[in-house]
Short mmCIF file of C-alpha atoms in Angstrom, two decimals:
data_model
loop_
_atom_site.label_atom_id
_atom_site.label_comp_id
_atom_site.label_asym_id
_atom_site.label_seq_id
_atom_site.Cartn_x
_atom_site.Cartn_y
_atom_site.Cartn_z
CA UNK A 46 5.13 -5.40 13.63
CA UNK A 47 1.80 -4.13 13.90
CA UNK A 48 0.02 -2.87 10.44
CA UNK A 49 -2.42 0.24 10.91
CA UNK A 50 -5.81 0.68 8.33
CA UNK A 51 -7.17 3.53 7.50
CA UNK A 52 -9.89 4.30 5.10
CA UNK A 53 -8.75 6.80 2.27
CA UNK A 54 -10.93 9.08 0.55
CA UNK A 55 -8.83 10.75 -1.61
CA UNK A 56 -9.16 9.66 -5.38
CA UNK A 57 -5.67 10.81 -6.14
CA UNK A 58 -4.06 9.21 -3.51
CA UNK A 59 -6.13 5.44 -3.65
CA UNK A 60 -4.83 5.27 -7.79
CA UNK A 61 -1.70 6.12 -6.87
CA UNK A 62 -0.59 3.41 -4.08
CA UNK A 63 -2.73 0.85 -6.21
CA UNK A 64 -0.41 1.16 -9.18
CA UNK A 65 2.60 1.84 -7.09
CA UNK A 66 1.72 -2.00 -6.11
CA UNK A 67 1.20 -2.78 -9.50
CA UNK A 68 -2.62 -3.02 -8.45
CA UNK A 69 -5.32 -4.43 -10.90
CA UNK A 70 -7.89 -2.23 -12.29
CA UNK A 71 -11.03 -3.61 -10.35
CA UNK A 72 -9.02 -1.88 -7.78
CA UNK A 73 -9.14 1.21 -8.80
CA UNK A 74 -11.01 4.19 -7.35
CA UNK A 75 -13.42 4.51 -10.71
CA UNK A 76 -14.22 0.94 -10.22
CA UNK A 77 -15.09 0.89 -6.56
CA UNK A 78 -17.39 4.41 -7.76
CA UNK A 79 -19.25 2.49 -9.78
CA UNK A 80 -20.04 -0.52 -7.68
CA UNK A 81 -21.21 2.04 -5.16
CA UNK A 82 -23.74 3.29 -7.78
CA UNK A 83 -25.23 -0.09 -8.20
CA UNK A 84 -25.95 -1.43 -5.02
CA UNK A 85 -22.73 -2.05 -3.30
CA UNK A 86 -20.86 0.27 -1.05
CA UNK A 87 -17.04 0.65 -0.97
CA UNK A 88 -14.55 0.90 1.89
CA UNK A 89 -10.99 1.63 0.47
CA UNK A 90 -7.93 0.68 3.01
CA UNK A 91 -4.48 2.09 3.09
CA UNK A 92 -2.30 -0.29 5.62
CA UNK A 93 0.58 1.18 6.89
CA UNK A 94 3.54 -0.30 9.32
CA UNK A 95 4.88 1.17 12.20
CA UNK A 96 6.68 4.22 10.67
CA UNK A 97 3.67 5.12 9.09
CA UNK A 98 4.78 3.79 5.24
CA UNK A 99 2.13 2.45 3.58
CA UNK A 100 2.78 -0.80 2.71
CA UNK A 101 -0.91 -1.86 0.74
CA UNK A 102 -4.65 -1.41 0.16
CA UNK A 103 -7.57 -2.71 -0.38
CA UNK A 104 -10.89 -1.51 -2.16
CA UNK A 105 -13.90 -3.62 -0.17
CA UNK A 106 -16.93 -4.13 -1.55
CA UNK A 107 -20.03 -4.72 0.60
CA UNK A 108 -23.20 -5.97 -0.54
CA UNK A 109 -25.98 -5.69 2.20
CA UNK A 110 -27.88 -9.17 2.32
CA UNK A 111 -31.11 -9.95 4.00
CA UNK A 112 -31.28 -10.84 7.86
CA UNK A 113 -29.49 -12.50 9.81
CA UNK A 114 -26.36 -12.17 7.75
CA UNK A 115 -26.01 -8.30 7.21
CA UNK A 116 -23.33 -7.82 4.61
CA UNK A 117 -20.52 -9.90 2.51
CA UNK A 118 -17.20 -8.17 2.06
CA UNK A 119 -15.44 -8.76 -1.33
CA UNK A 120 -12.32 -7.75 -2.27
CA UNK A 121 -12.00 -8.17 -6.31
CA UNK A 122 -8.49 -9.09 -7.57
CA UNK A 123 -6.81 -7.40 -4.08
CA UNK A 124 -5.39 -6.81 -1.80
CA UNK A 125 -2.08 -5.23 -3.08
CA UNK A 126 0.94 -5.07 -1.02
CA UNK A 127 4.63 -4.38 -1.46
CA UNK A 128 6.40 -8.01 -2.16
CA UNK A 129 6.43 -10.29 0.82
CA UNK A 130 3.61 -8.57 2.62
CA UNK A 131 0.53 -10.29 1.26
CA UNK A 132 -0.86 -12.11 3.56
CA UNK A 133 0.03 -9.64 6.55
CA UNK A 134 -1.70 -6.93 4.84
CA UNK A 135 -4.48 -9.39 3.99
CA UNK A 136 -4.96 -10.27 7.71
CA UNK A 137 -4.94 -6.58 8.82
CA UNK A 138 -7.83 -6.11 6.21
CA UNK A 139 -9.66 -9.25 7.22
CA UNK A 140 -9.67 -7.66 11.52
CA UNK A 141 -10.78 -4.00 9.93
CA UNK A 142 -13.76 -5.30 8.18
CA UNK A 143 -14.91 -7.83 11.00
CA UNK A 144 -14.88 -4.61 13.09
CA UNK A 145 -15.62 -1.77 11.17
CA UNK A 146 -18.69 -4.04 9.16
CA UNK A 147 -19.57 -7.21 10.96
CA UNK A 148 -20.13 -9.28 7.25
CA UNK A 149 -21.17 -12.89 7.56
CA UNK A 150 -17.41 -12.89 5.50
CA UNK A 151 -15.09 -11.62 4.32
CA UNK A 152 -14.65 -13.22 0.01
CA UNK A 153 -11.44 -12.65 -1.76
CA UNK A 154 -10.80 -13.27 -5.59
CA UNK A 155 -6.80 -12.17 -5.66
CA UNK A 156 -4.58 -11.48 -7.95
CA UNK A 157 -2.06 -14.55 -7.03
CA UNK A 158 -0.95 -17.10 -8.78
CA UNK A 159 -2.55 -20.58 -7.46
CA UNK A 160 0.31 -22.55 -6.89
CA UNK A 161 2.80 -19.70 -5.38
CA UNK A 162 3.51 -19.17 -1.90
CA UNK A 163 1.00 -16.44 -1.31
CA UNK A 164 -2.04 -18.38 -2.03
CA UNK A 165 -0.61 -21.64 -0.29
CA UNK A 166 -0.91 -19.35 3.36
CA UNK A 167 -4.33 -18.69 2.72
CA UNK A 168 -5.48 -21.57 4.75
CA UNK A 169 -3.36 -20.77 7.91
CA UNK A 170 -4.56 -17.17 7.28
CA UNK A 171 -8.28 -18.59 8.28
CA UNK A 172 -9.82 -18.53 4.32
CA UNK A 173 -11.53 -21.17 2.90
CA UNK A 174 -12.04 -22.32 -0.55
CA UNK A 175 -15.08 -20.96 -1.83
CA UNK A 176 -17.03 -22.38 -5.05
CA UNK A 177 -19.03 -19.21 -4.78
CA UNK A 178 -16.95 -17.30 -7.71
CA UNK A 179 -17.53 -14.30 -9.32
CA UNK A 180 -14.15 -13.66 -11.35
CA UNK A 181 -13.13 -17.04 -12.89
CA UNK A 182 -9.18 -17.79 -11.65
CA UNK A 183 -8.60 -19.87 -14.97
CA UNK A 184 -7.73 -17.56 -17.83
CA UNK A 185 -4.89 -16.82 -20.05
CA UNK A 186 -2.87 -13.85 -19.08
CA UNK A 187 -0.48 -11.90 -21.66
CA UNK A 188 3.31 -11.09 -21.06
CA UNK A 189 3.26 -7.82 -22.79
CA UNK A 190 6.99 -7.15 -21.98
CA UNK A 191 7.54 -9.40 -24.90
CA UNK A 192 7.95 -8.34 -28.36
CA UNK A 193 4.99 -8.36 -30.54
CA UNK A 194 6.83 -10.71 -32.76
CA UNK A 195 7.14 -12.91 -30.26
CA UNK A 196 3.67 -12.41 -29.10
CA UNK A 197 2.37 -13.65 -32.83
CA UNK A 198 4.26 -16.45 -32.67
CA UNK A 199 3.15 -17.81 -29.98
CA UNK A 200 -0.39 -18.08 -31.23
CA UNK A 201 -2.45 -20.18 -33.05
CA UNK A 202 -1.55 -20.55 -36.85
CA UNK A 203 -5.56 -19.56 -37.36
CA UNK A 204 -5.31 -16.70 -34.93
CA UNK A 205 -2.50 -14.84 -36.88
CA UNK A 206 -3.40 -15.82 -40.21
CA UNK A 207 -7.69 -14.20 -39.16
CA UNK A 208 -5.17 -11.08 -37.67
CA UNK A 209 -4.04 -10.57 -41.26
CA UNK A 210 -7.34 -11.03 -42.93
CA UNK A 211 -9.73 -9.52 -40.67
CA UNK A 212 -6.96 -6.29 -40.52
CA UNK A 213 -7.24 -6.12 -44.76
CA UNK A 214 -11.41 -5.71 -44.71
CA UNK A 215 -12.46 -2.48 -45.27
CA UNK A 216 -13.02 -1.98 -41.72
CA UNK A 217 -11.44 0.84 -39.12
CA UNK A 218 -10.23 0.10 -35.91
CA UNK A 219 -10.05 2.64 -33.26
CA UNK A 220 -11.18 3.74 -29.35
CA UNK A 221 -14.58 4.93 -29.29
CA UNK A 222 -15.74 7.86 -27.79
CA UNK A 223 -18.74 8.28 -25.29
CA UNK A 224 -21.04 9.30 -27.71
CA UNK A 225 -20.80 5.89 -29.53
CA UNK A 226 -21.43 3.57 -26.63
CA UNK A 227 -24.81 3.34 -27.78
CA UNK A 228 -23.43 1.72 -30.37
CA UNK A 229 -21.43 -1.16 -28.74
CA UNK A 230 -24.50 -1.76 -26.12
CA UNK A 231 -27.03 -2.12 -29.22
CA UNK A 232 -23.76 -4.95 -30.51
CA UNK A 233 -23.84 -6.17 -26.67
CA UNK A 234 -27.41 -6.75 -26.53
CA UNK A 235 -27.51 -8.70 -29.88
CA UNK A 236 -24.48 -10.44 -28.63
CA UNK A 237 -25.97 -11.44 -25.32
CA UNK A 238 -29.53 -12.43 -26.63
CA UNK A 239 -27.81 -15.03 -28.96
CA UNK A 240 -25.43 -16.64 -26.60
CA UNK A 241 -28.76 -16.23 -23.71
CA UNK A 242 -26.48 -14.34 -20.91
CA UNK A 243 -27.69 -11.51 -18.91
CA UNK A 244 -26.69 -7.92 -19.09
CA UNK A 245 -26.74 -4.85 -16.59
CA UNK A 246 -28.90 -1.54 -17.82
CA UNK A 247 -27.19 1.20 -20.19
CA UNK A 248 -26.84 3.23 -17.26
CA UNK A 249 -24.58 0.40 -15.33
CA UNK A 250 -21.84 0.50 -18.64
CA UNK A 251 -21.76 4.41 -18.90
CA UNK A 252 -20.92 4.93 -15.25
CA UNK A 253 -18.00 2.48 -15.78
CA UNK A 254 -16.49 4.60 -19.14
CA UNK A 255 -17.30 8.09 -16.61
CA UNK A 256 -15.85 6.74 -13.57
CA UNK A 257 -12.77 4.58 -14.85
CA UNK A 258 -12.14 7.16 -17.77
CA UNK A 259 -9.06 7.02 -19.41
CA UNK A 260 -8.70 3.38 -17.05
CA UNK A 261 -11.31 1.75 -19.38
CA UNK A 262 -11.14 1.71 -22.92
CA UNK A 263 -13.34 0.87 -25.42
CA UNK A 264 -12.40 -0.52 -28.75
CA UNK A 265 -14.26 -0.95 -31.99
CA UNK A 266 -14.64 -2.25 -35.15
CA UNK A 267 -16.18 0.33 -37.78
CA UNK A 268 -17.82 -0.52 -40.95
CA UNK A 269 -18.54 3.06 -42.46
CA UNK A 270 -21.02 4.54 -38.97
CA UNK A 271 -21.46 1.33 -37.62
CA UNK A 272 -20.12 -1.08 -35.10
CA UNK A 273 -19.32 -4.44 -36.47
CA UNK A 274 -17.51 -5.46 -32.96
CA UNK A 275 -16.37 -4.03 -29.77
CA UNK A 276 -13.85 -5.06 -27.04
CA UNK A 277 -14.24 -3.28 -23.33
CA UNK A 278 -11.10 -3.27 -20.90
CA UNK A 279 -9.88 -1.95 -17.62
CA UNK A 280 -6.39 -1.06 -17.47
CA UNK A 281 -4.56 -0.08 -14.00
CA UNK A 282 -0.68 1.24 -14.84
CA UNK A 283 -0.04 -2.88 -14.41
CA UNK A 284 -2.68 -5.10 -15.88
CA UNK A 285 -5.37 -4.47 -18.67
CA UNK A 286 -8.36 -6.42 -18.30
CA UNK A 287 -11.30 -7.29 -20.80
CA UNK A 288 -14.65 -6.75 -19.56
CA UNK A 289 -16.80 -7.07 -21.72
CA UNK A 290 -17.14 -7.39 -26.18
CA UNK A 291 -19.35 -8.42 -28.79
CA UNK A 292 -20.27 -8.60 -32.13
CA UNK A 293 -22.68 -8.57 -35.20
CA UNK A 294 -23.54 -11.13 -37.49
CA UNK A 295 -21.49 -9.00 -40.25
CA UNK A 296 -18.41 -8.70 -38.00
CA UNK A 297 -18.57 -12.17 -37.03
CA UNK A 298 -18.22 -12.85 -40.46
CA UNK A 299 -15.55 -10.38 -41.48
CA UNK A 300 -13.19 -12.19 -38.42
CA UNK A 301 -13.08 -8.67 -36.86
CA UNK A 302 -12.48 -9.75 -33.50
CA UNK A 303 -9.31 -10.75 -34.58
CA UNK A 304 -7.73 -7.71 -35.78
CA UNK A 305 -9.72 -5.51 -33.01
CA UNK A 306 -7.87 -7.85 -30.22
CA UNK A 307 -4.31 -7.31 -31.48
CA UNK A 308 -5.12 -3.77 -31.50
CA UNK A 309 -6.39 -3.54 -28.16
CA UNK A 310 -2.81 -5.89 -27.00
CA UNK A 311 -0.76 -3.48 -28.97
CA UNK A 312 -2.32 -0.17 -27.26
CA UNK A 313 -2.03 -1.40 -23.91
CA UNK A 314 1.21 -2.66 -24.36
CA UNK A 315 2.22 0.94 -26.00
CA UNK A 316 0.64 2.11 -22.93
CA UNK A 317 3.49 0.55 -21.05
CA UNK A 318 0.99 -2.43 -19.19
CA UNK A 319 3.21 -5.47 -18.77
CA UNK A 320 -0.11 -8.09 -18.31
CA UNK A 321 -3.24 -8.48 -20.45
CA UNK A 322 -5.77 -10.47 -18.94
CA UNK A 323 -8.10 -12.26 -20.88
CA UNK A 324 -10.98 -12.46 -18.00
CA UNK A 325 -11.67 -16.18 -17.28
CA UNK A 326 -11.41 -19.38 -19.49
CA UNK A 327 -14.67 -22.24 -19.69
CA UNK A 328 -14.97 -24.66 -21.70
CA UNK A 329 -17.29 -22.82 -24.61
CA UNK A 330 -15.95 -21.08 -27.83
CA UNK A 331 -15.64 -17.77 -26.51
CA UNK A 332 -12.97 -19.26 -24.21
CA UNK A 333 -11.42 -21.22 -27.51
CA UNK A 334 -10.78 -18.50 -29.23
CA UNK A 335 -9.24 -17.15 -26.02
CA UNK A 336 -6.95 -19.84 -25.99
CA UNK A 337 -5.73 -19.81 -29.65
CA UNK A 338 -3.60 -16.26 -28.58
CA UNK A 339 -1.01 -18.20 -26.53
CA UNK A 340 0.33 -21.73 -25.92
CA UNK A 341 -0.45 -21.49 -22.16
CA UNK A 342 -3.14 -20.94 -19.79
CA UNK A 343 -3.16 -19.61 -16.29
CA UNK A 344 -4.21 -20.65 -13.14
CA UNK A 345 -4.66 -17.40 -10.65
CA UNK A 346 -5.41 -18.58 -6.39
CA UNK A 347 -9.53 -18.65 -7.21
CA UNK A 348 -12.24 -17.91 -4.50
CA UNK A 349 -11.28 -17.46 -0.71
CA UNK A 350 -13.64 -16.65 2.11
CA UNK A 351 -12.73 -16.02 5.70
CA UNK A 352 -15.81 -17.02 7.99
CA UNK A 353 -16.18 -13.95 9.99
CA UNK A 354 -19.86 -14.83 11.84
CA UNK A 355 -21.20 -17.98 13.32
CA UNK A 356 -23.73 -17.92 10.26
CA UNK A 357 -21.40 -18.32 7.77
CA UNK A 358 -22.30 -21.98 7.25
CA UNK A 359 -25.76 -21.18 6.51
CA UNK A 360 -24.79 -18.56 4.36
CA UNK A 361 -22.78 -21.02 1.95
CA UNK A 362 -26.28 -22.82 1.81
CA UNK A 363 -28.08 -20.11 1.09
CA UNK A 364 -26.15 -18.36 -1.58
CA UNK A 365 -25.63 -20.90 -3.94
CA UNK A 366 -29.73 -21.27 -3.83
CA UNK A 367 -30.49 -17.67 -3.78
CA UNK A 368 -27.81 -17.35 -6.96
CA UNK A 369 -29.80 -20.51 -8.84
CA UNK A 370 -32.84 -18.48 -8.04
CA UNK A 371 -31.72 -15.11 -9.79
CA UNK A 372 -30.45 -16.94 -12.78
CA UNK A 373 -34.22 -18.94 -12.93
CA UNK A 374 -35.44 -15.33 -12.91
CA UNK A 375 -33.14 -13.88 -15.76
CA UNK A 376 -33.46 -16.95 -18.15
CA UNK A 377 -37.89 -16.26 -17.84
CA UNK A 378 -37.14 -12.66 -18.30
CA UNK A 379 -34.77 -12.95 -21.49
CA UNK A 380 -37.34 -15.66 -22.97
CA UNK A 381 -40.07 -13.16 -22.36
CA UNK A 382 -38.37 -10.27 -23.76
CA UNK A 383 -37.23 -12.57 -26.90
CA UNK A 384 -41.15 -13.60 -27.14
CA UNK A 385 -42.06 -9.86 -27.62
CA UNK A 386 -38.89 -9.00 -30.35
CA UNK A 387 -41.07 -12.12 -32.46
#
């Protein structure tokens, strides 16, 4: 059966067949608007059998790169497909964006488990494992169709025992509106300059709360006016999805991440999302005390790239020196900026 793609550029529409496919959120229109903003552009793909049923999508990502290569494709935790049609839908993609883009590749992070059937076809599909990764396929991902009693028990005895303390400080926990983003960037900053990662501009944050909207909530911890800790999710009508969180020396000490995190898994799971996805496990403390809100850990199909140019092997040479590169040139740039705070 052949599979027909078609680009869609109707808003409405794109949410729609994502979550009818129980999509993730970096799939969803507000997402893709965003990239666009900040240096990507986006190519969204409705696939559609025969009789003209749509049977998945695909937002696309492409990131111009410097000659000879022209462009990488990226499709962030997609495609989506109705069960059974992965990999078809995948390879109908794959053709449109050799075609339609000519990318030096064509780099998937999905949304598959590692060791199902889906991700074991990738290789007879024509992908290769990649070590180029930009969403980390280790992580810990939440059942939320469980009870929240059975949720807490499954933790660590710390984790529900910080739940209960941090949740009796004199602290409010609530969604924050746009008005007090400010507030979580100035925690973000302070956040990022002690553990030495980089961040994007304000700018690069507020698109994401305009564009995603009610698809990206923001959670904080209040003491009085100010936030004490923050936690930043997507949320498709499947999956919720931290982005981004941080906090101050105060809430660090008042355990508020604890009680702000249950809060944030109770919302989405009164919203009716079935998976909470913690967003990548290493081996650091942020990730341990990822790990102390379940007894398992889980392993989605990690970074897949389909060689769709004869460069592609100097491309895999070339990014991982060109990414070494940037990194050189954030780690002088935070050091400098840290030199002129003293």
């Amino acid at each position: 059966m052949t599979l027909r793609v078609t680009p869609c550029s109707d808003s409405a529409r794109w949410n729609e067949a994502v979550n009818g496919f129980n999509g993730h959120p970096q799939q969803l229109w507000g997402w893709g608007k965003t990239k666009a903003e900040h240096n990507w552009s986006v190519d969204r793909l409705l696939v559609a059998d025969d009789g003209g049923k749509v049977v998945g999508a695909a937002q696309v990502l492409l990131r111009r790169l410097p000659f000879p290569f022209k462009a990488l494709a990226y499709i962030p935790r997609g495609p989506q497909s109705v069960p059974g049609r992965e990999l078809e839908v995948l390879g109908a993609v794959s053709d449109y964006v050799k075609d339609a883009h000519g990318p030096v590749a064509l780099s998937i992070e999905p949304d598959w488990d590692a060791d199902g059937e889906i991700a074991a076809g990738l290789p007879a599909a024509g992908f290769r494992a990649s070590a180029n990764t930009i969403l980390i396929g280790r992580t810990l991902i939440l059942d939320l169709s469980r009870t929240e009693d059975e949720l807490l028990a499954d933790m660590s005895k710390k984790h529900r025992q910080y739940i209960r303390k941090s949740g009796r400080e004199a602290l409010e926990y609530r969604r924050v509106t746009r008005e007090e983003i400010s507030k979580c960037l100035a925690v973000y900053k302070q956040t990022a300059e002690r553990a030495g990662f980089g961040i994007h501009e304000d700018g690069y944050y507020l698109d994401i709360f305009d564009n995603l909207g009610e698809d990206s909530p923001v959670y904080a911890a209040f003491s009085g006016d100010d936030v004490v800790a923050f936690l930043w999710l997507s949320a498709s009508g499947y999956t919720a999805f931290e982005l981004y969180g941080g906090m101050t020396e105060e809430g660090e000490h008042l355990r508020a991440n604890y009680a702000l995190k249950w809060h944030a898994i109770s919302d989405m799971k009164e919203r009716g999302i079935t998976r909470y996805d913690f967003n990548g496990l290493l081996n650091d403390g942020v990730s341990k005390f990822k790990m102390g809100w379940a007894k398992h850990e889980n392993q989605l199909a990690g970074t897949w790239d389909k060689p769709l140019s004869p460069l592609y092997p100097v491309f895999t040479t070339a990014l991982p020196l060109a990414k070494n590169g940037l990194r050189k040139l954030r780690g002088l740039a935070g050091a400098a900026k840290a030199k002129i705070r003293r």
